[in-house]
Amino acid sequence: MLAVLAVLGGALAWAWRPSSVWRSAEAYRTLVRSARIAALAGTPTSVRYQVGERRFVARRDDADRGHLPCEGTVTGGITPESRVAVTRTLRSGVVWRPDGTGRSCGGGGVYGGRIRFEGSDGERVDVVVASTGRLRIERVEDGAP
């Protein structure tokens, strides 16, 4: 009887587990949050999508070695789950500065935008990145651009 309950409990836990699209979005949000925390501690840090590698990479500012945050030392990264595509990114990534604000890797001003993750089943989830550091995850409804 106990074994049957354990199997049923495991099946229910599996059914309520977040989707691979949602898990990929959460991993990205965690990477961006970690980069911002590093920046607030004094080291400008960037997060960019590397299309050829299908990976988001965080890099720190190596000003003493002549590297800007977008070309500095890799400090972390995530790869979306295998059946998840990244269909919208921040055009040139985001750099978090020690004052807590975000800029683009291209040197542009205050920055924010959406990163979209899409599953093979059509599920779409956006991570909204605000220049103030606020990050939220939203499901994209049918018909939304």
Short mmCIF file of N, CA and C in Angstrom, two decimals:
data_model
loop_
_atom_site.label_atom_id
_atom_site.label_comp_id
_atom_site.label_asym_id
_atom_site.label_seq_id
_atom_site.Cartn_x
_atom_site.Cartn_y
_atom_site.Cartn_z
N MET A 1 0.82 -1.19 0.00
CA MET A 1 0.00 0.00 0.00
C MET A 1 0.88 1.27 0.00
N LEU A 2 1.91 1.26 0.82
CA LEU A 2 2.81 2.41 0.89
C LEU A 2 3.52 2.64 -0.44
N ALA A 3 3.89 1.55 -1.11
CA ALA A 3 4.56 1.67 -2.41
C ALA A 3 3.63 2.29 -3.44
N VAL A 4 2.36 1.92 -3.42
CA VAL A 4 1.38 2.48 -4.36
C VAL A 4 1.25 3.99 -4.13
N LEU A 5 1.18 4.40 -2.86
CA LEU A 5 1.08 5.83 -2.54
C LEU A 5 2.33 6.59 -2.99
N ALA A 6 3.48 5.97 -2.84
CA ALA A 6 4.73 6.60 -3.26
C ALA A 6 4.75 6.79 -4.78
N VAL A 7 4.31 5.79 -5.53
CA VAL A 7 4.27 5.90 -6.99
C VAL A 7 3.28 6.98 -7.41
N LEU A 8 2.11 6.99 -6.81
CA LEU A 8 1.11 8.02 -7.13
C LEU A 8 1.62 9.42 -6.78
N GLY A 9 2.29 9.55 -5.65
CA GLY A 9 2.86 10.84 -5.26
C GLY A 9 3.91 11.31 -6.24
N GLY A 10 4.73 10.40 -6.70
CA GLY A 10 5.75 10.74 -7.69
C GLY A 10 5.13 11.16 -9.01
N ALA A 11 4.08 10.48 -9.43
CA ALA A 11 3.40 10.84 -10.69
C ALA A 11 2.76 12.21 -10.58
N LEU A 12 2.16 12.51 -9.44
CA LEU A 12 1.55 13.82 -9.25
C LEU A 12 2.61 14.92 -9.24
N ALA A 13 3.72 14.67 -8.58
CA ALA A 13 4.80 15.66 -8.55
C ALA A 13 5.32 15.92 -9.96
N TRP A 14 5.45 14.88 -10.77
CA TRP A 14 5.91 15.03 -12.14
C TRP A 14 4.91 15.84 -12.96
N ALA A 15 3.63 15.61 -12.75
CA ALA A 15 2.59 16.32 -13.51
C ALA A 15 2.56 17.81 -13.16
N TRP A 16 2.90 18.18 -11.94
CA TRP A 16 2.86 19.58 -11.51
C TRP A 16 4.19 20.30 -11.68
N ARG A 17 5.15 19.63 -12.20
CA ARG A 17 6.47 20.22 -12.43
C ARG A 17 6.35 21.30 -13.51
N PRO A 18 7.05 22.42 -13.35
CA PRO A 18 7.00 23.47 -14.38
C PRO A 18 7.48 22.94 -15.73
N SER A 19 6.98 23.52 -16.80
CA SER A 19 7.35 23.10 -18.15
C SER A 19 8.82 23.42 -18.42
N SER A 20 9.37 22.81 -19.47
CA SER A 20 10.76 23.08 -19.84
C SER A 20 10.93 24.53 -20.28
N VAL A 21 9.91 25.12 -20.90
CA VAL A 21 9.97 26.53 -21.30
C VAL A 21 10.06 27.41 -20.07
N TRP A 22 9.22 27.13 -19.09
CA TRP A 22 9.21 27.92 -17.85
C TRP A 22 10.53 27.75 -17.11
N ARG A 23 11.05 26.52 -17.04
CA ARG A 23 12.33 26.28 -16.35
C ARG A 23 13.47 27.02 -17.04
N SER A 24 13.46 27.06 -18.37
CA SER A 24 14.50 27.79 -19.11
C SER A 24 14.41 29.28 -18.82
N ALA A 25 13.19 29.82 -18.76
CA ALA A 25 13.00 31.24 -18.43
C ALA A 25 13.48 31.54 -17.01
N GLU A 26 13.18 30.64 -16.07
CA GLU A 26 13.64 30.84 -14.70
C GLU A 26 15.16 30.80 -14.60
N ALA A 27 15.80 29.92 -15.36
CA ALA A 27 17.26 29.83 -15.35
C ALA A 27 17.87 31.13 -15.89
N TYR A 28 17.28 31.67 -16.95
CA TYR A 28 17.76 32.94 -17.50
C TYR A 28 17.58 34.07 -16.47
N ARG A 29 16.41 34.12 -15.86
CA ARG A 29 16.16 35.17 -14.86
C ARG A 29 17.17 35.08 -13.72
N THR A 30 17.50 33.88 -13.29
CA THR A 30 18.49 33.69 -12.22
C THR A 30 19.87 34.17 -12.66
N LEU A 31 20.25 33.88 -13.92
CA LEU A 31 21.55 34.32 -14.43
C LEU A 31 21.62 35.85 -14.46
N VAL A 32 20.56 36.50 -14.94
CA VAL A 32 20.55 37.96 -15.02
C VAL A 32 20.56 38.57 -13.62
N ARG A 33 19.82 37.98 -12.71
CA ARG A 33 19.79 38.47 -11.32
C ARG A 33 21.18 38.36 -10.69
N SER A 34 21.86 37.25 -10.92
CA SER A 34 23.21 37.06 -10.37
C SER A 34 24.19 38.08 -10.95
N ALA A 35 24.04 38.37 -12.25
CA ALA A 35 24.91 39.37 -12.88
C ALA A 35 24.67 40.74 -12.26
N ARG A 36 23.43 41.06 -12.00
CA ARG A 36 23.13 42.38 -11.40
C ARG A 36 23.67 42.47 -9.98
N ILE A 37 23.57 41.40 -9.24
CA ILE A 37 24.12 41.38 -7.87
C ILE A 37 25.63 41.60 -7.91
N ALA A 38 26.32 40.95 -8.86
CA ALA A 38 27.76 41.14 -9.01
C ALA A 38 28.08 42.59 -9.34
N ALA A 39 27.25 43.20 -10.19
CA ALA A 39 27.47 44.60 -10.56
C ALA A 39 27.26 45.51 -9.36
N LEU A 40 26.23 45.25 -8.57
CA LEU A 40 25.98 46.07 -7.39
C LEU A 40 27.12 45.97 -6.39
N ALA A 41 27.86 44.85 -6.43
CA ALA A 41 29.02 44.67 -5.56
C ALA A 41 30.25 45.39 -6.12
N GLY A 42 30.13 46.00 -7.31
CA GLY A 42 31.22 46.81 -7.83
C GLY A 42 31.83 46.38 -9.15
N THR A 43 31.40 45.25 -9.71
CA THR A 43 31.99 44.79 -10.96
C THR A 43 30.93 44.78 -12.06
N PRO A 44 30.99 45.72 -13.01
CA PRO A 44 30.02 45.69 -14.10
C PRO A 44 30.00 44.31 -14.76
N THR A 45 28.81 43.81 -15.02
CA THR A 45 28.65 42.45 -15.54
C THR A 45 27.61 42.45 -16.65
N SER A 46 27.86 41.67 -17.69
CA SER A 46 26.94 41.62 -18.83
C SER A 46 26.34 40.22 -18.98
N VAL A 47 25.21 40.17 -19.68
CA VAL A 47 24.60 38.90 -20.09
C VAL A 47 24.20 39.06 -21.54
N ARG A 48 24.69 38.15 -22.38
CA ARG A 48 24.38 38.17 -23.82
C ARG A 48 24.06 36.77 -24.29
N TYR A 49 23.26 36.72 -25.36
CA TYR A 49 22.94 35.44 -26.00
C TYR A 49 23.96 35.18 -27.09
N GLN A 50 24.59 34.03 -27.05
CA GLN A 50 25.56 33.60 -28.06
C GLN A 50 24.82 32.67 -29.02
N VAL A 51 24.40 33.20 -30.16
CA VAL A 51 23.55 32.45 -31.09
C VAL A 51 24.20 31.14 -31.52
N GLY A 52 25.44 31.18 -31.95
CA GLY A 52 26.11 29.98 -32.43
C GLY A 52 26.23 28.89 -31.37
N GLU A 53 26.34 29.30 -30.13
CA GLU A 53 26.47 28.34 -29.02
C GLU A 53 25.13 27.98 -28.42
N ARG A 54 24.07 28.75 -28.80
CA ARG A 54 22.74 28.57 -28.23
C ARG A 54 22.79 28.64 -26.71
N ARG A 55 23.43 29.70 -26.22
CA ARG A 55 23.72 29.81 -24.79
C ARG A 55 23.74 31.28 -24.37
N PHE A 56 23.26 31.57 -23.16
CA PHE A 56 23.40 32.88 -22.55
C PHE A 56 24.67 32.86 -21.71
N VAL A 57 25.49 33.91 -21.85
CA VAL A 57 26.78 33.96 -21.15
C VAL A 57 26.87 35.24 -20.33
N ALA A 58 27.30 35.11 -19.09
CA ALA A 58 27.56 36.26 -18.22
C ALA A 58 29.07 36.50 -18.21
N ARG A 59 29.45 37.77 -18.32
CA ARG A 59 30.87 38.16 -18.31
C ARG A 59 31.07 39.34 -17.39
N ARG A 60 32.23 39.40 -16.75
CA ARG A 60 32.53 40.52 -15.87
C ARG A 60 33.49 41.49 -16.55
N ASP A 61 33.50 42.69 -16.05
CA ASP A 61 34.38 43.75 -16.54
C ASP A 61 35.82 43.43 -16.11
N ASP A 62 36.72 43.39 -17.06
CA ASP A 62 38.15 43.21 -16.78
C ASP A 62 38.88 44.48 -17.21
N ALA A 63 38.48 45.63 -16.69
CA ALA A 63 39.04 46.92 -17.12
C ALA A 63 40.55 46.94 -16.96
N ASP A 64 41.06 46.26 -15.94
CA ASP A 64 42.50 46.24 -15.73
C ASP A 64 43.22 45.51 -16.86
N ARG A 65 42.49 44.67 -17.61
CA ARG A 65 43.08 43.95 -18.74
C ARG A 65 42.57 44.51 -20.07
N GLY A 66 41.85 45.64 -20.01
CA GLY A 66 41.39 46.29 -21.23
C GLY A 66 40.12 45.72 -21.82
N HIS A 67 39.40 44.89 -21.05
CA HIS A 67 38.17 44.28 -21.56
C HIS A 67 36.95 44.98 -20.96
N LEU A 68 36.01 45.31 -21.80
CA LEU A 68 34.72 45.81 -21.33
C LEU A 68 33.88 44.63 -20.87
N PRO A 69 32.78 44.89 -20.12
CA PRO A 69 31.98 43.79 -19.59
C PRO A 69 31.52 42.77 -20.63
N CYS A 70 31.23 43.20 -21.83
CA CYS A 70 30.71 42.28 -22.84
C CYS A 70 31.77 41.39 -23.46
N GLU A 71 33.05 41.69 -23.23
CA GLU A 71 34.14 40.85 -23.74
C GLU A 71 35.01 40.31 -22.61
N GLY A 72 34.62 40.54 -21.37
CA GLY A 72 35.43 40.14 -20.23
C GLY A 72 35.39 38.65 -19.95
N THR A 73 35.83 38.29 -18.77
CA THR A 73 35.91 36.91 -18.33
C THR A 73 34.52 36.32 -18.10
N VAL A 74 34.29 35.13 -18.62
CA VAL A 74 33.02 34.44 -18.43
C VAL A 74 32.87 34.05 -16.97
N THR A 75 31.72 34.40 -16.38
CA THR A 75 31.46 34.07 -14.98
C THR A 75 30.32 33.08 -14.82
N GLY A 76 29.60 32.82 -15.89
CA GLY A 76 28.50 31.88 -15.80
C GLY A 76 27.76 31.81 -17.12
N GLY A 77 26.80 30.92 -17.17
CA GLY A 77 26.00 30.80 -18.38
C GLY A 77 24.93 29.75 -18.22
N ILE A 78 23.96 29.80 -19.11
CA ILE A 78 22.92 28.78 -19.13
C ILE A 78 22.59 28.44 -20.58
N THR A 79 22.18 27.22 -20.80
CA THR A 79 21.69 26.78 -22.09
C THR A 79 20.23 26.38 -21.90
N PRO A 80 19.32 26.95 -22.69
CA PRO A 80 17.92 26.55 -22.57
C PRO A 80 17.77 25.04 -22.79
N GLU A 81 16.73 24.47 -22.23
CA GLU A 81 16.51 23.03 -22.38
C GLU A 81 16.37 22.67 -23.86
N SER A 82 16.63 21.42 -24.20
CA SER A 82 16.79 21.00 -25.60
C SER A 82 15.59 21.30 -26.50
N ARG A 83 14.39 21.21 -26.02
CA ARG A 83 13.23 21.45 -26.89
C ARG A 83 12.70 22.87 -26.76
N VAL A 84 13.56 23.77 -26.29
CA VAL A 84 13.16 25.17 -26.10
C VAL A 84 14.02 26.05 -27.01
N ALA A 85 13.33 26.90 -27.79
CA ALA A 85 14.03 27.83 -28.68
C ALA A 85 14.00 29.23 -28.08
N VAL A 86 15.05 30.00 -28.31
CA VAL A 86 15.09 31.40 -27.93
C VAL A 86 14.75 32.18 -29.20
N THR A 87 13.57 32.83 -29.21
CA THR A 87 13.11 33.48 -30.43
C THR A 87 13.14 35.01 -30.36
N ARG A 88 13.46 35.54 -29.21
CA ARG A 88 13.63 37.00 -29.07
C ARG A 88 14.67 37.21 -27.99
N THR A 89 15.63 38.10 -28.27
CA THR A 89 16.66 38.40 -27.27
C THR A 89 16.84 39.90 -27.17
N LEU A 90 17.60 40.32 -26.19
CA LEU A 90 18.00 41.73 -26.12
C LEU A 90 19.08 41.89 -27.18
N ARG A 91 18.85 42.76 -28.11
CA ARG A 91 19.66 42.89 -29.33
C ARG A 91 21.16 42.79 -29.07
N SER A 92 21.67 43.53 -28.12
CA SER A 92 23.11 43.45 -27.87
C SER A 92 23.41 43.16 -26.40
N GLY A 93 22.52 42.43 -25.76
CA GLY A 93 22.75 42.05 -24.38
C GLY A 93 22.52 43.21 -23.42
N VAL A 94 22.75 42.94 -22.15
CA VAL A 94 22.59 43.97 -21.13
C VAL A 94 23.83 43.99 -20.25
N VAL A 95 24.25 45.19 -19.87
CA VAL A 95 25.36 45.37 -18.93
C VAL A 95 24.77 46.00 -17.68
N TRP A 96 24.99 45.36 -16.54
CA TRP A 96 24.56 45.95 -15.25
C TRP A 96 25.73 46.73 -14.69
N ARG A 97 25.45 47.94 -14.26
CA ARG A 97 26.47 48.83 -13.71
C ARG A 97 26.37 48.86 -12.19
N PRO A 98 27.44 49.28 -11.50
CA PRO A 98 27.42 49.32 -10.03
C PRO A 98 26.31 50.20 -9.44
N ASP A 99 25.78 51.15 -10.21
CA ASP A 99 24.68 51.96 -9.68
C ASP A 99 23.33 51.25 -9.82
N GLY A 100 23.34 50.03 -10.38
CA GLY A 100 22.13 49.22 -10.49
C GLY A 100 21.37 49.37 -11.80
N THR A 101 21.82 50.26 -12.68
CA THR A 101 21.11 50.45 -13.93
C THR A 101 21.68 49.55 -15.02
N GLY A 102 20.86 49.36 -16.06
CA GLY A 102 21.28 48.54 -17.18
C GLY A 102 21.54 49.37 -18.42
N ARG A 103 22.49 48.94 -19.22
CA ARG A 103 22.81 49.57 -20.51
C ARG A 103 23.00 48.44 -21.52
N SER A 104 23.06 48.79 -22.78
CA SER A 104 23.30 47.76 -23.78
C SER A 104 24.80 47.53 -23.94
N CYS A 105 25.17 46.37 -24.42
CA CYS A 105 26.59 46.11 -24.69
C CYS A 105 27.11 47.03 -25.78
N GLY A 106 26.22 47.54 -26.61
CA GLY A 106 26.62 48.45 -27.66
C GLY A 106 26.87 49.86 -27.17
N GLY A 107 26.69 50.11 -25.89
CA GLY A 107 26.94 51.41 -25.31
C GLY A 107 25.72 52.30 -25.23
N GLY A 108 24.57 51.79 -25.62
CA GLY A 108 23.33 52.57 -25.56
C GLY A 108 22.93 52.90 -24.14
N GLY A 109 21.99 53.79 -24.02
CA GLY A 109 21.52 54.27 -22.72
C GLY A 109 20.71 53.24 -21.96
N VAL A 110 19.80 53.75 -21.15
CA VAL A 110 18.97 52.90 -20.30
C VAL A 110 18.34 51.81 -21.15
N TYR A 111 18.31 50.61 -20.64
CA TYR A 111 17.98 49.47 -21.46
C TYR A 111 16.98 48.55 -20.80
N GLY A 112 16.14 47.94 -21.60
CA GLY A 112 15.19 46.94 -21.13
C GLY A 112 14.61 46.24 -22.33
N GLY A 113 13.92 45.15 -22.11
CA GLY A 113 13.31 44.43 -23.22
C GLY A 113 12.81 43.07 -22.79
N ARG A 114 12.50 42.26 -23.77
CA ARG A 114 11.94 40.93 -23.54
C ARG A 114 12.80 39.86 -24.20
N ILE A 115 12.92 38.74 -23.52
CA ILE A 115 13.57 37.56 -24.07
C ILE A 115 12.48 36.51 -24.14
N ARG A 116 12.31 35.89 -25.31
CA ARG A 116 11.22 34.92 -25.48
C ARG A 116 11.77 33.51 -25.62
N PHE A 117 11.14 32.61 -24.88
CA PHE A 117 11.43 31.18 -24.95
C PHE A 117 10.19 30.49 -25.51
N GLU A 118 10.37 29.61 -26.51
CA GLU A 118 9.25 28.89 -27.11
C GLU A 118 9.53 27.40 -27.10
N GLY A 119 8.50 26.66 -26.70
CA GLY A 119 8.61 25.21 -26.69
C GLY A 119 8.10 24.60 -27.98
N SER A 120 8.44 23.34 -28.21
CA SER A 120 8.01 22.66 -29.43
C SER A 120 6.49 22.47 -29.46
N ASP A 121 5.86 22.60 -28.31
CA ASP A 121 4.40 22.47 -28.23
C ASP A 121 3.68 23.81 -28.43
N GLY A 122 4.43 24.87 -28.71
CA GLY A 122 3.83 26.18 -28.94
C GLY A 122 3.76 27.08 -27.71
N GLU A 123 4.13 26.56 -26.54
CA GLU A 123 4.12 27.38 -25.33
C GLU A 123 5.17 28.48 -25.48
N ARG A 124 4.80 29.72 -25.11
CA ARG A 124 5.72 30.85 -25.19
C ARG A 124 5.75 31.58 -23.85
N VAL A 125 6.97 31.91 -23.41
CA VAL A 125 7.17 32.61 -22.14
C VAL A 125 8.19 33.71 -22.37
N ASP A 126 7.89 34.91 -21.87
CA ASP A 126 8.82 36.03 -21.96
C ASP A 126 9.42 36.32 -20.60
N VAL A 127 10.69 36.69 -20.58
CA VAL A 127 11.32 37.27 -19.40
C VAL A 127 11.45 38.76 -19.72
N VAL A 128 10.81 39.58 -18.91
CA VAL A 128 10.85 41.03 -19.11
C VAL A 128 11.96 41.59 -18.24
N VAL A 129 12.92 42.26 -18.89
CA VAL A 129 14.07 42.85 -18.20
C VAL A 129 13.89 44.36 -18.24
N ALA A 130 13.78 44.97 -17.07
CA ALA A 130 13.67 46.44 -16.99
C ALA A 130 15.04 47.02 -16.67
N SER A 131 15.28 48.22 -17.15
CA SER A 131 16.57 48.87 -16.93
C SER A 131 16.83 49.13 -15.45
N THR A 132 15.78 49.09 -14.64
CA THR A 132 15.92 49.29 -13.20
C THR A 132 16.34 48.02 -12.47
N GLY A 133 16.39 46.89 -13.21
CA GLY A 133 16.77 45.63 -12.60
C GLY A 133 15.61 44.72 -12.29
N ARG A 134 14.40 45.20 -12.49
CA ARG A 134 13.23 44.34 -12.23
C ARG A 134 13.14 43.29 -13.33
N LEU A 135 12.87 42.06 -12.92
CA LEU A 135 12.75 40.93 -13.84
C LEU A 135 11.45 40.20 -13.53
N ARG A 136 10.68 39.90 -14.58
CA ARG A 136 9.47 39.11 -14.34
C ARG A 136 9.27 38.16 -15.51
N ILE A 137 8.58 37.08 -15.25
CA ILE A 137 8.29 36.08 -16.26
C ILE A 137 6.79 36.15 -16.56
N GLU A 138 6.46 36.16 -17.86
CA GLU A 138 5.06 36.24 -18.30
C GLU A 138 4.79 35.17 -19.36
N ARG A 139 3.66 34.52 -19.24
CA ARG A 139 3.21 33.64 -20.31
C ARG A 139 2.71 34.51 -21.46
N VAL A 140 3.02 34.13 -22.69
CA VAL A 140 2.56 34.86 -23.86
C VAL A 140 1.30 34.18 -24.35
N GLU A 141 0.22 34.92 -24.39
CA GLU A 141 -1.06 34.38 -24.82
C GLU A 141 -1.11 34.26 -26.33
N ASP A 142 -1.97 33.39 -26.84
CA ASP A 142 -2.16 33.25 -28.28
C ASP A 142 -2.54 34.58 -28.90
N GLY A 143 -1.97 34.89 -30.02
CA GLY A 143 -2.26 36.13 -30.72
C GLY A 143 -1.37 37.29 -30.31
N ALA A 144 -0.59 37.13 -29.25
CA ALA A 144 0.31 38.21 -28.82
C ALA A 144 1.56 38.19 -29.70
N PRO A 145 2.09 39.37 -30.03
CA PRO A 145 3.31 39.41 -30.87
C PRO A 145 4.54 38.90 -30.14
#
